[in-house]
């Protein structure tokens, strides 16, 4: 059996091998691969071939599943062929019990801490997050935001934060080691994922940062794009807000900044969700899919390529 990740080139190559050698193929779909292919002139042909040469398909989110189904040239699709499988996190990487000591070491015991982790790119919506911080009007001694990551918008975003006079409240760390990243999650009280859909249609699949945030006991404030609503349950393990609306984002941030009891309640739910997204559980679901595929396919796969659709 072959398990390929990404629609192109891996999914198509694996489909060829599966057809030629008569083996089973499980295709894992990630956001960028699907969103890129659907814009190509022959995207429908590529997607249809991958669909027909796969025995099971594991999209990272319902959004990516729906985009893929909309792209392929099939009169009907087998719903049972798809199983949503977000990327997970190792819960054991996050020493939550060390939080009081870690915060004391960093001299931030009395400050509520928000965290963003990701590439500093347009689809991440960081500019809207900075606007929300500006609207919050919370003293720096009471609330700090850390932005971890680097990318093409690094200088632009740092300059924008300076323009908003947020340098005392917002820290850009750039790239950090894996150990420091784990510490940043543990230090934080909540994580913000303000992603957007760009004018070019680029958006999220299901950001791995959400699984990591939950594993560290952090509620997540996320936007209503991509696969974020698949795992962030509004008012349970976090909040869902409309994209590109800083006023909506800041309202939820203020709730978590001002209410320690609410933070604790949502943190408990975040940890419960983390148990479902732990890599050990994800591995079990992968194994179950592999066993099911290998035991159930009884008819040979068609070798007829799909007709070309522009």
Coordinates of C-alpha atoms in Angstrom, one line a residue:
X1 CA 0.0 0.0 0.0
X2 CA 1.1 3.6 -0.7
X3 CA 0.2 6.6 1.4
X4 CA 1.0 9.8 -0.5
X5 CA 0.9 13.3 0.9
X6 CA 0.0 16.3 -1.3
X7 CA -2.0 16.1 -4.5
X8 CA 0.9 17.0 -6.8
X9 CA 3.3 15.6 -7.6
X10 CA 3.1 12.8 -5.0
X11 CA -0.6 11.9 -5.3
X12 CA -0.4 11.6 -9.1
X13 CA 2.8 9.6 -9.0
X14 CA 1.4 7.3 -6.4
X15 CA -1.7 6.9 -8.5
X16 CA 0.4 5.7 -11.4
X17 CA 2.4 3.3 -9.3
X18 CA -0.8 2.0 -7.7
X19 CA -2.3 1.4 -11.1
X20 CA 0.7 -0.2 -12.7
X21 CA 1.5 -2.5 -9.7
X22 CA -2.0 -3.1 -8.5
X23 CA -1.4 -1.9 -5.0
X24 CA -3.7 0.2 -2.7
X25 CA -3.3 4.0 -2.5
X26 CA -4.4 6.3 0.4
X27 CA -4.1 10.0 -0.6
X28 CA -3.6 12.6 2.1
X29 CA -4.7 16.1 0.9
X30 CA -3.2 19.3 2.2
X31 CA -4.4 22.8 1.6
X32 CA -1.8 24.3 -0.7
X33 CA -1.8 21.3 -3.1
X34 CA -5.5 21.4 -3.7
X35 CA -5.8 25.1 -3.8
X36 CA -2.9 25.3 -6.3
X37 CA -4.1 22.5 -8.6
X38 CA -7.7 23.8 -8.9
X39 CA -6.4 27.0 -10.5
X40 CA -4.4 25.1 -13.3
X41 CA -5.9 24.7 -16.8
X42 CA -5.9 20.9 -16.4
X43 CA -6.6 20.9 -12.7
X44 CA -9.8 18.9 -13.1
X45 CA -8.0 16.2 -15.0
X46 CA -5.2 16.0 -12.3
X47 CA -7.8 15.8 -9.5
X48 CA -10.0 13.3 -11.2
X49 CA -7.0 11.0 -11.9
X50 CA -5.9 11.2 -8.3
X51 CA -9.5 10.5 -7.1
X52 CA -9.9 7.5 -9.4
X53 CA -6.5 6.0 -8.4
X54 CA -7.1 6.3 -4.7
X55 CA -8.8 3.9 -2.4
X56 CA -9.2 6.3 0.4
X57 CA -8.7 10.1 0.7
X58 CA -7.7 11.9 3.9
X59 CA -8.2 15.7 3.6
X60 CA -6.9 17.8 6.5
X61 CA -10.3 19.7 6.6
X62 CA -13.8 19.7 5.3
X63 CA -12.9 22.9 3.3
X64 CA -10.2 21.0 1.4
X65 CA -12.4 18.0 0.9
X66 CA -15.2 20.2 -0.6
X67 CA -12.8 22.1 -2.8
X68 CA -11.3 18.8 -4.1
X69 CA -14.8 17.3 -4.8
X70 CA -15.8 20.5 -6.6
X71 CA -12.7 20.3 -8.8
X72 CA -12.9 16.7 -10.0
X73 CA -14.9 15.6 -13.1
X74 CA -17.2 12.9 -11.6
X75 CA -20.9 12.6 -11.9
X76 CA -21.0 11.1 -8.4
X77 CA -18.4 10.9 -5.6
X78 CA -18.1 8.2 -3.0
X79 CA -18.6 10.0 0.3
X80 CA -17.2 7.0 2.3
X81 CA -14.0 7.4 0.4
X82 CA -13.2 10.6 2.3
X83 CA -12.2 10.9 6.0
X84 CA -11.3 14.3 7.5
X85 CA -7.9 13.9 9.2
X86 CA -6.3 17.1 10.6
X87 CA -2.6 17.2 11.4
X88 CA -1.9 16.5 15.1
X89 CA 0.5 17.3 17.8
X90 CA 2.5 15.4 20.5
X91 CA 0.9 16.4 23.8
X92 CA 3.9 15.1 25.7
X93 CA 6.0 18.0 24.1
X94 CA 4.3 20.5 26.3
X95 CA 5.1 20.6 30.1
X96 CA 2.0 22.4 31.3
X97 CA 2.8 21.8 34.9
X98 CA 5.9 24.0 34.5
X99 CA 3.8 27.0 33.5
X100 CA 4.0 28.8 36.9
X101 CA 7.8 28.4 37.2
X102 CA 8.4 29.3 33.6
X103 CA 6.3 32.4 33.9
X104 CA 8.2 33.4 37.0
X105 CA 11.5 32.8 35.3
X106 CA 10.4 35.1 32.5
X107 CA 8.9 37.7 35.0
X108 CA 5.4 37.6 33.4
X109 CA 3.4 36.1 36.2
X110 CA 0.8 38.9 36.2
X111 CA 0.5 39.5 32.5
X112 CA -2.1 37.8 30.2
X113 CA -0.2 36.5 27.2
X114 CA -1.6 36.0 23.7
X115 CA 0.4 34.1 21.0
X116 CA 0.5 33.9 17.2
X117 CA 2.6 31.2 15.5
X118 CA 3.1 31.0 11.8
X119 CA 4.6 32.2 8.6
X120 CA 4.4 36.0 8.3
X121 CA 2.4 35.9 5.0
X122 CA -0.8 37.6 3.8
X123 CA -3.2 34.6 4.3
X124 CA -2.3 34.6 8.0
X125 CA -4.2 37.8 8.6
X126 CA -1.6 39.3 11.1
X127 CA -2.3 42.9 10.1
X128 CA -5.9 42.4 11.3
X129 CA -4.5 41.0 14.6
X130 CA -2.4 44.1 15.0
X131 CA -5.5 46.3 14.4
X132 CA -7.3 44.3 17.0
X133 CA -4.5 44.9 19.6
X134 CA -4.7 48.6 18.8
X135 CA -8.5 48.6 19.3
X136 CA -8.2 46.7 22.6
X137 CA -6.6 49.6 24.5
X138 CA -5.2 47.3 27.2
X139 CA -2.1 48.5 29.0
X140 CA 1.1 46.6 28.1
X141 CA 1.5 45.6 31.8
X142 CA -1.8 43.7 31.6
X143 CA -1.5 42.1 28.2
X144 CA 1.3 41.1 25.8
X145 CA 1.2 39.5 22.4
X146 CA 4.1 37.4 21.0
X147 CA 4.4 36.7 17.3
X148 CA 6.6 33.7 16.5
X149 CA 7.7 33.1 12.9
X150 CA 9.2 34.8 9.9
X151 CA 8.2 35.3 6.3
X152 CA 7.9 37.8 3.4
X153 CA 5.9 40.4 5.4
X154 CA 8.2 40.5 8.4
X155 CA 9.5 44.0 7.9
X156 CA 6.1 45.4 6.8
X157 CA 4.3 44.0 9.8
X158 CA 7.0 45.2 12.2
X159 CA 6.8 48.7 10.7
X160 CA 3.0 48.6 10.9
X161 CA 3.2 47.7 14.6
X162 CA 5.5 50.6 15.1
X163 CA 3.1 52.9 13.3
X164 CA 0.3 51.8 15.7
X165 CA 2.7 52.4 18.6
X166 CA 2.5 48.7 19.7
X167 CA 6.2 48.1 20.3
X168 CA 5.7 47.9 24.1
X169 CA 3.0 45.3 23.7
X170 CA 3.8 43.2 20.6
X171 CA 7.0 41.2 20.4
X172 CA 8.3 39.7 17.1
X173 CA 10.6 36.8 17.9
X174 CA 11.4 35.6 14.4
X175 CA 12.4 32.0 14.0
X176 CA 12.8 30.1 17.3
X177 CA 14.0 26.6 18.2
X178 CA 11.5 23.8 18.8
X179 CA 12.2 23.9 22.5
X180 CA 11.6 27.7 22.7
X181 CA 8.4 27.2 20.6
X182 CA 7.1 24.7 23.1
X183 CA 7.9 27.2 25.9
X184 CA 6.1 30.0 24.2
X185 CA 2.9 27.8 24.0
X186 CA 3.2 26.9 27.7
X187 CA 3.8 30.6 28.6
X188 CA 0.7 31.7 26.8
X189 CA -2.9 32.1 27.9
X190 CA -4.5 31.8 24.5
X191 CA -3.5 31.5 20.8
X192 CA -4.9 33.7 18.0
X193 CA -5.3 32.3 14.4
X194 CA -6.6 35.3 12.4
X195 CA -6.3 33.7 9.0
X196 CA -8.0 35.1 5.9
X197 CA -8.8 34.1 2.4
X198 CA -6.8 36.3 0.0
X199 CA -8.0 37.8 -3.2
X200 CA -6.2 35.0 -5.0
X201 CA -8.1 32.4 -3.1
X202 CA -5.2 31.3 -0.9
X203 CA -6.3 30.2 2.6
X204 CA -5.8 27.6 5.3
X205 CA -6.4 23.9 5.3
X206 CA -6.2 23.2 9.0
X207 CA -3.3 25.0 10.7
X208 CA -1.2 22.7 12.8
X209 CA -0.7 25.5 15.2
X210 CA -4.3 24.8 16.5
X211 CA -3.4 21.2 17.5
X212 CA -0.2 22.5 19.1
X213 CA -2.1 25.2 21.0
X214 CA -4.7 22.8 22.4
X215 CA -1.9 20.4 23.4
X216 CA -0.5 23.2 25.6
X217 CA -3.9 23.9 27.1
X218 CA -4.5 27.2 25.1
X219 CA -7.9 28.2 23.9
X220 CA -7.9 29.4 20.3
X221 CA -9.5 32.4 18.7
X222 CA -9.7 31.6 15.0
X223 CA -11.5 32.9 12.0
X224 CA -14.2 31.3 9.9
X225 CA -12.0 30.2 7.0
X226 CA -10.6 26.9 5.8
X227 CA -10.7 24.1 8.2
X228 CA -10.4 26.2 11.4
X229 CA -14.1 25.7 12.4
X230 CA -13.6 21.9 12.0
X231 CA -11.6 21.9 15.3
X232 CA -12.3 25.2 17.1
X233 CA -15.7 24.8 18.7
X234 CA -17.1 28.3 19.3
X235 CA -17.5 29.1 23.0
X236 CA -16.1 25.6 24.0
X237 CA -12.4 25.3 23.3
X238 CA -12.1 28.8 21.8
X239 CA -14.0 31.3 19.6
X240 CA -14.7 31.6 15.9
X241 CA -14.9 35.1 14.5
X242 CA -15.4 36.5 11.0
X243 CA -12.3 37.0 9.0
X244 CA -10.9 40.5 8.4
X245 CA -12.9 42.1 11.2
X246 CA -10.6 43.4 14.0
X247 CA -13.6 44.6 16.0
X248 CA -15.0 41.1 16.3
X249 CA -11.6 39.7 17.0
X250 CA -10.8 42.2 19.8
X251 CA -14.2 41.5 21.5
X252 CA -13.2 37.8 22.0
X253 CA -9.7 38.7 23.0
X254 CA -11.0 41.1 25.6
X255 CA -13.2 38.3 27.0
X256 CA -10.1 36.1 27.6
X257 CA -7.9 39.0 28.8
X258 CA -10.5 40.1 31.4
X259 CA -11.9 36.7 32.6
X260 CA -9.5 34.3 34.2
X261 CA -12.3 31.8 35.0
X262 CA -13.4 31.7 31.4
X263 CA -9.8 31.1 30.3
X264 CA -9.6 28.2 32.6
X265 CA -12.9 26.7 31.4
X266 CA -11.8 26.9 27.7
X267 CA -8.4 25.6 28.6
X268 CA -9.9 22.4 30.0
X269 CA -11.9 21.9 26.8
X270 CA -8.8 22.7 24.7
X271 CA -6.9 19.8 26.5
X272 CA -9.9 17.5 25.9
X273 CA -9.7 18.3 22.1
X274 CA -5.9 17.9 22.2
X275 CA -6.4 14.3 23.3
X276 CA -8.4 13.6 20.1
X277 CA -5.7 15.4 18.0
X278 CA -2.7 13.8 19.6
X279 CA -0.5 12.0 17.1
X280 CA -1.1 8.7 18.8
X281 CA -4.8 9.0 18.1
X282 CA -4.2 10.3 14.6
X283 CA -1.9 7.3 14.0
X284 CA -4.6 4.9 15.2
X285 CA -7.0 6.4 12.7
X286 CA -4.4 6.2 9.9
X287 CA -3.8 2.5 10.8
X288 CA -7.6 1.8 10.8
X289 CA -7.9 3.4 7.3
X290 CA -4.9 1.4 6.0
X291 CA -6.3 -1.9 7.3
X292 CA -9.7 -1.2 5.9
X293 CA -8.4 -0.3 2.5
X294 CA -6.1 -3.3 2.3
X295 CA -8.8 -5.7 3.3
X296 CA -11.8 -4.4 1.4
X297 CA -10.7 -3.6 -2.2
X298 CA -11.8 -6.6 -4.3
X299 CA -12.1 -5.1 -7.8
X300 CA -9.2 -4.0 -10.0
X301 CA -8.6 -0.3 -10.4
X302 CA -9.5 1.2 -13.8
X303 CA -6.5 2.2 -15.9
X304 CA -8.5 4.4 -18.1
X305 CA -7.4 8.0 -17.8
X306 CA -10.0 10.7 -17.4
X307 CA -10.9 12.9 -20.3
X308 CA -9.1 16.3 -20.4
X309 CA -11.2 19.1 -19.0
X310 CA -10.0 22.7 -19.1

